[in-house]
Amino acid sequence: EEAEAALEELLGPSLLAPRPGAQRVAIVHPAVKWGPQKSPLTTAELQMAEAVALVDTLQNWTVLDKIIIPTKNPNKKFVFGKGNFQVLTEKIKKLPHVTAVFLNVERISSLTKKELEGAWGVPVFDRYTVVLHIFRCNARTKEAKLQVALAEIPLLRSNLKNEVSQRDQQRGGSRYIMGSGETFLETQNRVLKERELKIRNALEKLRRKRALLRTQRRKCEFPMVSVMGYTNCGKTTLIKALTGEAGLQPRDQLFATLDITAHAGYLPSHMAVIYVDTIGFLTDLPHNLVESFSATLEEVAYSDLIVHVRDITHPETILQKATVLSVLRNLNLPSHLLDSMVEVHNKVDLIERYKPTEENALAISALHGHGLEELKQEIEKKILTATGKKILTVNINLEGPQLSWLYKEAAVQEVEVMPEDGTARVKVIIGSSAFGRYKNLFPNSKIFMS
């Protein structure tokens, strides 16, 4: 009960959550015209479209205005040059009933945030804050909520430094908290450190619990397929199509899936597999945010195969692919997982006579079921290679226990009964350890490799 109470305390209301209720947001995108910070794979208009999609994901948030302003260096204090900043400030101040500005950059420092809020008179959010708030709203399980709380720590530290510098300016120098010998900054830093430690310990307990479940799955020899991709590319829709699981409700929004969920399905040979639905990725997703969700992404390293789903209709599909591959490489996954990855081009029903240009990529429509049989066959082929499972035909005596043993321990595909001599030819898919047990139990059984 004590542990539960401590956990509930960690999962309490966030100090960083934007004020509840409706938000009327002006989105400002600093368009880098040239230099190393300009991405060759996108445009300012497409980056703005993604920022709009992020705001639209949040309930009661509406986009009041979209403003693209050029800048040479978005990292400077006011983000824009003096002239452009003045024009922007006048424009924001004229907007009716604006409640917040979303500056479409990865992170702004607490000092920049303070200066911009002072100039514009409303709260200013960056991508980190907005994405974190989407995560906060979509977090359903304790693990997801804890990971959001962990991702808030760097922001709380940054805000604390800003608060301390303000106090020092107002009071002239640091102040010790009475009788403790600690400054306000030291006390608050210690409180934050303790909070971070508690969150990490709670996550570690959940990680160990999940490792136990993973071990139990391994004992059953169910192969695991991790379905990954850019956010809103159709991962959940694909898993629903592959498994026929009616309870799965895909949502057309960014970061609808925050927790890892596992779903059972069958391949053409009747072999059972587990499809794992994972958190989606985003360009410029801050590193701290990815780090906080490493407990969720850890599951991917233990899968037998990765299926990379791409929304091939998206104008930034090439950039999205690069983003996903970059995150996967940073997860330090085993090289065989990256090498054997299956690339799936989804939503081809929206493009006339689509043919993939990438070698070995499979064209599908998860929504309409197009190309799913070919995908299942490809998954099966890769799973057999990855797991060392074999497809065998064995001759058995129908009076003996072999057939019921095979049904229990392997995936029986076909049974051809020969009534004249009371035997049957049974085609099975069997794991290496089960195959070893079968040979020990039934040494006289005739086995034919397929």
Coordinates of C-alpha atoms in Angstrom, one line a residue:
E1 CA 0.0 0.0 0.0
E2 CA 2.9 2.3 0.9
A3 CA 4.5 1.6 -2.5
E4 CA 1.2 2.3 -4.3
A5 CA 0.8 5.6 -2.4
A6 CA 4.3 6.7 -3.3
L7 CA 3.6 5.8 -7.0
E8 CA 0.4 7.8 -7.0
E9 CA 2.3 10.8 -5.6
L10 CA 4.7 10.6 -8.5
L11 CA 1.8 10.4 -10.9
G12 CA 0.0 13.4 -9.5
P13 CA -0.9 16.6 -11.4
S14 CA 1.9 18.0 -13.5
L15 CA 3.4 21.3 -12.6
L16 CA 4.2 21.9 -16.3
A17 CA 0.9 21.1 -17.9
P18 CA -0.6 24.1 -19.8
R19 CA -3.6 25.6 -18.1
P20 CA -6.7 23.5 -18.6
G21 CA -9.4 24.6 -21.0
A22 CA -9.4 25.9 -24.6
Q23 CA -6.2 27.2 -26.2
R24 CA -6.2 29.5 -29.2
V25 CA -2.7 29.1 -30.6
A26 CA -0.6 31.1 -33.0
I27 CA 2.0 28.8 -34.6
V28 CA 5.3 30.5 -35.5
H29 CA 7.8 28.7 -37.7
P30 CA 11.3 30.0 -38.1
A31 CA 12.3 29.2 -41.7
V32 CA 16.0 28.7 -41.9
K33 CA 16.9 29.9 -45.4
W34 CA 20.4 28.4 -45.7
G35 CA 23.3 26.9 -43.8
P36 CA 23.7 23.6 -41.9
Q37 CA 20.4 23.9 -40.0
K38 CA 18.3 23.9 -43.2
S39 CA 17.0 20.4 -43.9
P40 CA 17.2 19.4 -47.6
L41 CA 14.3 16.9 -47.2
T42 CA 11.6 19.3 -46.2
T43 CA 10.1 22.8 -46.6
A44 CA 8.9 25.4 -44.2
E45 CA 5.3 24.7 -45.4
L46 CA 5.5 21.0 -44.6
Q47 CA 7.1 21.7 -41.2
M48 CA 4.2 24.1 -40.5
A49 CA 1.7 21.4 -41.5
E50 CA 3.2 19.0 -39.0
A51 CA 3.1 21.7 -36.3
V52 CA -0.6 22.2 -37.1
A53 CA -1.2 18.4 -36.9
L54 CA 0.4 18.4 -33.4
V55 CA -1.9 21.2 -32.2
D56 CA -5.0 19.5 -33.8
T57 CA -4.2 16.4 -31.8
L58 CA -4.9 18.2 -28.5
Q59 CA -8.5 18.5 -27.4
N60 CA -9.9 22.1 -27.3
W61 CA -6.7 23.5 -28.9
T62 CA -7.3 25.5 -32.1
V63 CA -4.9 27.1 -34.5
L64 CA -5.6 30.8 -34.7
D65 CA -2.9 31.8 -37.2
K66 CA 0.1 30.2 -39.0
I67 CA 3.1 32.5 -39.4
I68 CA 6.3 31.5 -41.3
I69 CA 9.2 34.0 -40.7
P70 CA 12.7 33.7 -42.1
T71 CA 15.7 33.5 -39.8
K72 CA 19.4 33.0 -40.2
N73 CA 20.0 31.5 -36.8
P74 CA 17.0 30.1 -34.7
N75 CA 19.3 29.5 -31.7
K76 CA 19.8 33.2 -30.8
K77 CA 18.0 34.8 -27.9
F78 CA 15.0 36.2 -29.8
V79 CA 15.2 33.5 -32.5
F80 CA 14.7 36.1 -35.3
G81 CA 16.5 39.3 -36.4
K82 CA 15.5 42.6 -34.9
G83 CA 13.2 43.7 -37.8
N84 CA 11.4 40.4 -38.2
F85 CA 11.0 40.1 -34.5
Q86 CA 9.3 43.5 -34.3
V87 CA 6.9 42.6 -37.3
L88 CA 6.1 39.3 -35.6
T89 CA 5.4 40.9 -32.2
E90 CA 3.0 43.4 -33.8
K91 CA 1.2 40.6 -35.6
I92 CA 0.8 38.4 -32.5
K93 CA -0.4 41.4 -30.4
K94 CA -3.1 42.1 -33.0
L95 CA -4.5 38.6 -33.0
P96 CA -7.9 38.4 -31.3
H97 CA -8.1 36.3 -28.2
V98 CA -4.7 34.5 -28.7
T99 CA -3.9 32.5 -25.6
A100 CA -0.5 30.9 -26.5
V101 CA 2.3 30.9 -29.1
F102 CA 3.7 27.6 -30.4
L103 CA 7.3 28.3 -31.6
N104 CA 8.1 25.4 -33.9
V105 CA 11.6 24.6 -32.7
E106 CA 12.9 21.6 -30.8
R107 CA 13.7 23.4 -27.5
I108 CA 14.0 27.1 -26.4
S109 CA 16.0 28.0 -23.3
S110 CA 14.2 29.3 -20.2
L111 CA 15.8 32.7 -20.8
T112 CA 14.5 32.9 -24.4
K113 CA 11.0 31.7 -23.2
K114 CA 10.9 34.4 -20.5
E115 CA 11.9 37.1 -23.0
L116 CA 9.4 36.0 -25.7
E117 CA 6.6 35.7 -23.1
G118 CA 7.4 39.2 -21.9
A119 CA 7.3 40.6 -25.4
W120 CA 4.1 38.7 -26.6
G121 CA 2.2 38.6 -23.3
V122 CA 1.1 35.0 -23.6
P123 CA 2.7 31.6 -22.8
V124 CA 5.2 30.3 -25.4
F125 CA 5.6 26.6 -26.1
D126 CA 8.3 24.7 -28.1
R127 CA 8.0 21.3 -29.7
Y128 CA 9.3 19.6 -26.5
T129 CA 6.5 21.2 -24.5
V130 CA 3.7 20.4 -27.0
V131 CA 4.8 16.8 -27.7
L132 CA 5.2 16.2 -24.0
H133 CA 1.6 17.5 -23.4
I134 CA 0.3 15.2 -26.1
F135 CA 2.1 12.3 -24.4
R136 CA 0.6 13.5 -21.0
C137 CA -2.9 13.4 -22.5
N138 CA -2.5 10.0 -24.2
A139 CA -0.6 8.2 -21.3
R140 CA -3.0 5.5 -20.1
T141 CA -0.7 3.1 -18.1
K142 CA 1.4 3.8 -15.1
E143 CA 4.5 3.1 -17.1
A144 CA 3.6 5.7 -19.8
K145 CA 2.7 8.3 -17.0
L146 CA 6.0 7.6 -15.3
Q147 CA 7.9 8.1 -18.5
V148 CA 6.2 11.4 -19.1
A149 CA 7.1 12.5 -15.5
L150 CA 10.7 11.6 -16.2
A151 CA 10.7 13.6 -19.4
E152 CA 9.5 16.6 -17.4
I153 CA 12.6 16.7 -15.1
P154 CA 14.9 18.6 -17.6
L155 CA 12.2 21.2 -18.0
L156 CA 11.7 21.6 -14.3
R157 CA 15.5 22.0 -13.9
S158 CA 15.6 24.6 -16.6
N159 CA 12.6 26.5 -15.0
L160 CA 14.3 26.3 -11.6
K161 CA 17.5 28.0 -12.8
N162 CA 15.3 30.8 -14.3
E163 CA 13.4 31.2 -11.1
V164 CA 16.6 31.4 -9.0
S165 CA 18.1 34.0 -11.3
Q166 CA 14.9 36.1 -11.0
R167 CA 15.0 35.8 -7.1
D168 CA 18.6 36.8 -7.0
Q169 CA 17.9 39.9 -9.2
Q170 CA 15.0 40.9 -6.9
R171 CA 16.7 40.2 -3.6
G172 CA 20.4 40.8 -4.5
G173 CA 22.4 37.6 -4.1
S174 CA 21.4 34.1 -3.0
R175 CA 19.6 33.3 0.3
Y176 CA 19.9 30.4 2.6
I177 CA 16.8 28.6 3.8
M178 CA 16.6 29.3 7.5
G179 CA 18.8 27.0 9.6
S180 CA 19.4 24.5 6.8
G181 CA 22.7 25.7 5.4
E182 CA 21.1 25.1 1.9
T183 CA 20.3 27.7 -0.7
F184 CA 16.9 27.6 -2.4
L185 CA 18.5 26.3 -5.6
E186 CA 20.3 23.4 -3.7
T187 CA 17.1 22.4 -1.9
Q188 CA 15.0 22.4 -5.1
N189 CA 17.7 20.5 -7.0
R190 CA 17.8 17.9 -4.2
V191 CA 14.0 17.5 -4.4
L192 CA 14.2 17.1 -8.2
K193 CA 17.0 14.6 -7.9
E194 CA 15.1 12.5 -5.3
R195 CA 12.0 12.7 -7.6
E196 CA 14.0 11.5 -10.6
L197 CA 15.5 8.6 -8.6
K198 CA 12.0 7.5 -7.4
I199 CA 10.6 7.6 -11.0
R200 CA 13.6 5.6 -12.3
N201 CA 13.2 3.0 -9.5
A202 CA 9.5 2.7 -10.2
L203 CA 10.2 2.2 -14.0
E204 CA 12.9 -0.3 -13.2
K205 CA 10.4 -2.4 -11.2
L206 CA 8.0 -2.3 -14.2
R207 CA 10.8 -3.2 -16.6
R208 CA 11.7 -6.3 -14.5
K209 CA 8.0 -7.3 -14.5
R210 CA 7.9 -6.9 -18.3
A211 CA 11.2 -8.9 -18.6
L212 CA 9.4 -11.7 -16.7
L213 CA 6.4 -11.7 -19.1
R214 CA 8.9 -11.7 -22.0
T215 CA 10.6 -14.8 -20.6
Q216 CA 7.2 -16.5 -20.3
R217 CA 6.5 -15.7 -23.9
R218 CA 9.9 -17.0 -24.9
K219 CA 9.1 -20.3 -23.1
C220 CA 6.0 -20.6 -25.3
E221 CA 8.3 -19.9 -28.3
F222 CA 6.0 -17.2 -29.8
P223 CA 8.0 -15.2 -32.3
M224 CA 7.8 -11.4 -31.7
V225 CA 7.4 -8.9 -34.6
S226 CA 7.8 -5.2 -33.6
V227 CA 5.8 -2.8 -35.9
M228 CA 7.5 0.6 -36.0
G229 CA 7.2 3.8 -38.0
Y230 CA 6.6 7.5 -38.0
T231 CA 3.7 8.7 -36.0
N232 CA 0.3 8.2 -37.7
C233 CA 1.7 6.0 -40.5
G234 CA -0.9 3.3 -39.9
K235 CA 0.9 0.8 -37.5
T236 CA -2.2 0.1 -35.4
T237 CA -4.4 -0.3 -38.5
L238 CA -1.9 -2.8 -39.9
I239 CA -1.8 -4.8 -36.7
K240 CA -5.6 -4.9 -36.6
A241 CA -5.6 -6.1 -40.3
L242 CA -3.0 -8.8 -39.5
T243 CA -4.6 -10.1 -36.4
G244 CA -8.3 -9.5 -36.9
E245 CA -8.4 -8.0 -33.4
A246 CA -11.7 -6.1 -33.3
G247 CA -10.8 -4.3 -30.0
L248 CA -8.0 -2.3 -31.7
Q249 CA -9.3 1.2 -32.5
P250 CA -6.8 3.1 -34.7
R251 CA -7.0 6.9 -34.3
D252 CA -6.1 9.4 -37.0
Q253 CA -3.8 11.5 -34.8
L254 CA -0.2 11.9 -33.7
F255 CA 1.1 9.7 -30.8
A256 CA -2.2 7.8 -30.4
T257 CA -0.1 4.9 -29.2
L258 CA 2.2 5.6 -26.2
D259 CA 2.4 2.2 -24.5
I260 CA 3.7 -1.0 -26.1
T261 CA 0.8 -3.4 -26.7
A262 CA 1.1 -7.0 -27.9
H263 CA -1.4 -8.7 -30.2
A264 CA -1.5 -12.4 -31.3
G265 CA -1.8 -13.3 -35.0
Y266 CA -1.3 -16.2 -37.3
L267 CA 1.0 -16.6 -40.4
P268 CA 0.1 -18.6 -43.5
S269 CA 1.5 -21.8 -41.9
H270 CA -0.7 -21.3 -38.8
M271 CA 2.3 -20.3 -36.8
A272 CA 1.3 -18.0 -33.9
V273 CA 3.2 -14.7 -33.7
I274 CA 3.0 -11.7 -31.4
Y275 CA 2.8 -8.3 -33.1
V276 CA 4.1 -5.5 -30.9
D277 CA 2.6 -2.0 -31.5
T278 CA 5.1 0.8 -30.5
I279 CA 5.3 4.5 -30.0
G280 CA 5.6 6.5 -33.2
F281 CA 8.5 8.8 -34.1
L282 CA 8.7 12.4 -35.0
T283 CA 11.3 14.6 -36.7
D284 CA 13.2 16.7 -34.1
L285 CA 11.7 14.6 -31.3
P286 CA 13.9 15.9 -28.5
H287 CA 16.6 13.4 -27.3
N288 CA 15.4 13.6 -23.7
L289 CA 12.0 12.6 -24.7
V290 CA 13.2 9.5 -26.6
E291 CA 15.5 8.7 -23.6
S292 CA 12.5 8.9 -21.2
F293 CA 10.7 6.3 -23.4
S294 CA 13.7 4.0 -23.7
A295 CA 11.9 1.6 -21.3
T296 CA 9.1 1.2 -23.9
L297 CA 11.4 1.0 -26.8
E298 CA 13.6 -1.6 -25.1
E299 CA 11.1 -4.2 -26.0
V300 CA 12.1 -3.8 -29.7
A301 CA 15.6 -5.2 -29.0
Y302 CA 14.0 -8.5 -28.0
S303 CA 11.9 -9.0 -31.1
D304 CA 12.7 -11.5 -33.8
L305 CA 11.8 -9.1 -36.6
I306 CA 11.0 -5.4 -37.2
V307 CA 8.4 -4.2 -39.7
H308 CA 8.9 -0.6 -40.7
V309 CA 5.6 0.9 -41.8
R310 CA 5.7 4.1 -44.0
D311 CA 2.9 6.3 -45.1
I312 CA 3.9 6.5 -48.7
T313 CA 1.3 9.2 -49.5
H314 CA 3.0 11.7 -47.1
P315 CA 5.0 14.5 -48.9
E316 CA 7.8 14.0 -46.3
T317 CA 7.9 10.2 -46.5
I318 CA 11.7 10.2 -47.3
L319 CA 12.5 12.4 -44.3
Q320 CA 10.2 10.3 -42.1
K321 CA 12.1 7.1 -43.2
A322 CA 15.4 8.8 -42.3
T323 CA 14.0 9.8 -38.9
V324 CA 12.8 6.3 -38.0
L325 CA 16.1 4.7 -39.1
S326 CA 18.1 7.3 -37.2
V327 CA 16.2 6.5 -33.9
L328 CA 16.5 2.8 -34.5
R329 CA 20.3 3.1 -35.0
N330 CA 20.5 5.1 -31.7
L331 CA 18.7 2.3 -29.8
N332 CA 21.8 0.1 -30.2
L333 CA 19.7 -2.8 -31.7
P334 CA 21.4 -6.0 -32.7
S335 CA 22.7 -5.6 -36.3
H336 CA 20.7 -8.7 -37.5
L337 CA 17.4 -6.9 -36.6
L338 CA 18.3 -3.9 -38.7
D339 CA 19.5 -6.0 -41.6
S340 CA 16.4 -8.2 -41.7
M341 CA 13.9 -5.4 -41.4
V342 CA 10.8 -5.5 -43.6
E343 CA 9.9 -2.2 -45.2
V344 CA 6.2 -1.7 -45.8
H345 CA 4.7 1.1 -48.0
N346 CA 1.2 1.7 -46.6
K347 CA -1.8 3.6 -47.9
V348 CA -1.1 2.6 -51.6
D349 CA -4.9 2.7 -52.2
L350 CA -4.5 6.5 -52.3
I351 CA -2.0 6.4 -55.2
E352 CA -2.9 5.0 -58.6
R353 CA -0.8 2.0 -59.8
Y354 CA 1.8 2.5 -57.1
K355 CA 5.1 0.5 -57.4
P356 CA 7.8 0.7 -54.7
T357 CA 11.1 2.1 -56.0
E358 CA 13.0 0.6 -53.0
E359 CA 14.3 -2.9 -53.4
N360 CA 12.3 -5.5 -51.3
A361 CA 9.8 -3.0 -50.1
L362 CA 6.2 -4.3 -50.0
A363 CA 3.2 -2.2 -51.1
I364 CA 0.1 -2.6 -49.0
S365 CA -3.1 -0.9 -47.9
A366 CA -3.7 -1.9 -44.2
L367 CA -7.2 -0.3 -44.4
H368 CA -8.4 -2.3 -47.5
G369 CA -6.3 -5.5 -47.0
H370 CA -4.3 -5.1 -50.2
G371 CA -0.9 -6.9 -50.2
L372 CA -1.4 -8.4 -46.7
E373 CA -0.9 -12.1 -47.8
E374 CA 2.4 -11.2 -49.4
L375 CA 3.4 -9.4 -46.3
K376 CA 2.5 -12.4 -44.1
Q377 CA 4.5 -14.7 -46.3
E378 CA 7.6 -12.4 -46.1
I379 CA 7.2 -12.1 -42.3
E380 CA 7.0 -15.9 -42.1
K381 CA 10.1 -16.4 -44.2
K382 CA 12.1 -13.9 -42.1
I383 CA 10.8 -15.4 -38.8
L384 CA 11.9 -18.9 -39.8
T385 CA 15.4 -17.6 -40.5
A386 CA 15.5 -15.5 -37.3
T387 CA 14.2 -18.1 -34.9
G388 CA 15.8 -21.2 -36.3
K389 CA 12.3 -22.8 -36.6
K390 CA 12.0 -25.7 -39.1
I391 CA 9.3 -26.9 -41.4
L392 CA 9.2 -30.7 -41.2
T393 CA 7.1 -33.6 -42.3
V394 CA 7.1 -36.5 -39.9
N395 CA 5.6 -40.0 -40.2
I396 CA 3.7 -40.9 -37.1
N397 CA 1.7 -43.9 -35.7
L398 CA -1.9 -42.7 -35.1
E399 CA -2.2 -45.0 -32.0
G400 CA 0.7 -43.3 -30.3
P401 CA 0.9 -39.9 -28.5
Q402 CA 2.9 -38.2 -31.2
L403 CA 0.1 -36.3 -32.9
S404 CA -1.3 -34.8 -29.7
W405 CA 2.3 -33.9 -28.6
L406 CA 2.9 -32.1 -31.9
Y407 CA -0.4 -30.2 -31.7
K408 CA 0.7 -29.0 -28.2
E409 CA 4.3 -28.2 -28.9
A410 CA 4.5 -27.2 -32.6
A411 CA 2.4 -25.6 -35.3
V412 CA 0.7 -28.4 -37.2
Q413 CA 0.0 -27.4 -40.8
E414 CA -1.3 -30.6 -42.5
V415 CA -2.3 -34.1 -41.5
E416 CA -2.5 -36.7 -44.3
V417 CA -3.9 -39.9 -42.8
M418 CA -3.0 -43.3 -44.4
P419 CA -5.8 -45.6 -43.0
E420 CA -4.4 -48.8 -44.5
D421 CA -1.5 -48.9 -42.1
G422 CA -2.7 -46.6 -39.3
T423 CA -0.1 -43.9 -39.8
A424 CA -0.2 -40.2 -40.9
R425 CA 2.2 -37.7 -42.5
V426 CA 2.2 -34.6 -40.5
K427 CA 3.6 -31.2 -41.7
V428 CA 4.7 -29.0 -38.8
I429 CA 6.6 -25.9 -37.9
I430 CA 8.7 -26.6 -34.9
G431 CA 11.2 -24.7 -32.7
S432 CA 14.7 -26.1 -32.3
S433 CA 14.3 -26.9 -28.5
A434 CA 10.9 -28.6 -29.2
F435 CA 12.5 -30.5 -32.1
G436 CA 15.2 -31.8 -29.8
R437 CA 12.6 -33.0 -27.3
Y438 CA 10.6 -34.7 -30.1
K439 CA 13.7 -36.7 -31.3
N440 CA 14.4 -37.8 -27.7
L441 CA 10.8 -38.8 -27.0
F442 CA 10.2 -40.5 -30.4
P443 CA 13.6 -41.7 -31.6
N444 CA 12.1 -44.1 -34.2
S445 CA 9.9 -41.5 -35.9
K446 CA 10.7 -40.8 -39.6
I447 CA 11.5 -37.1 -40.3
F448 CA 11.7 -35.4 -43.6
M449 CA 13.0 -31.8 -43.9
S450 CA 10.9 -29.5 -46.2

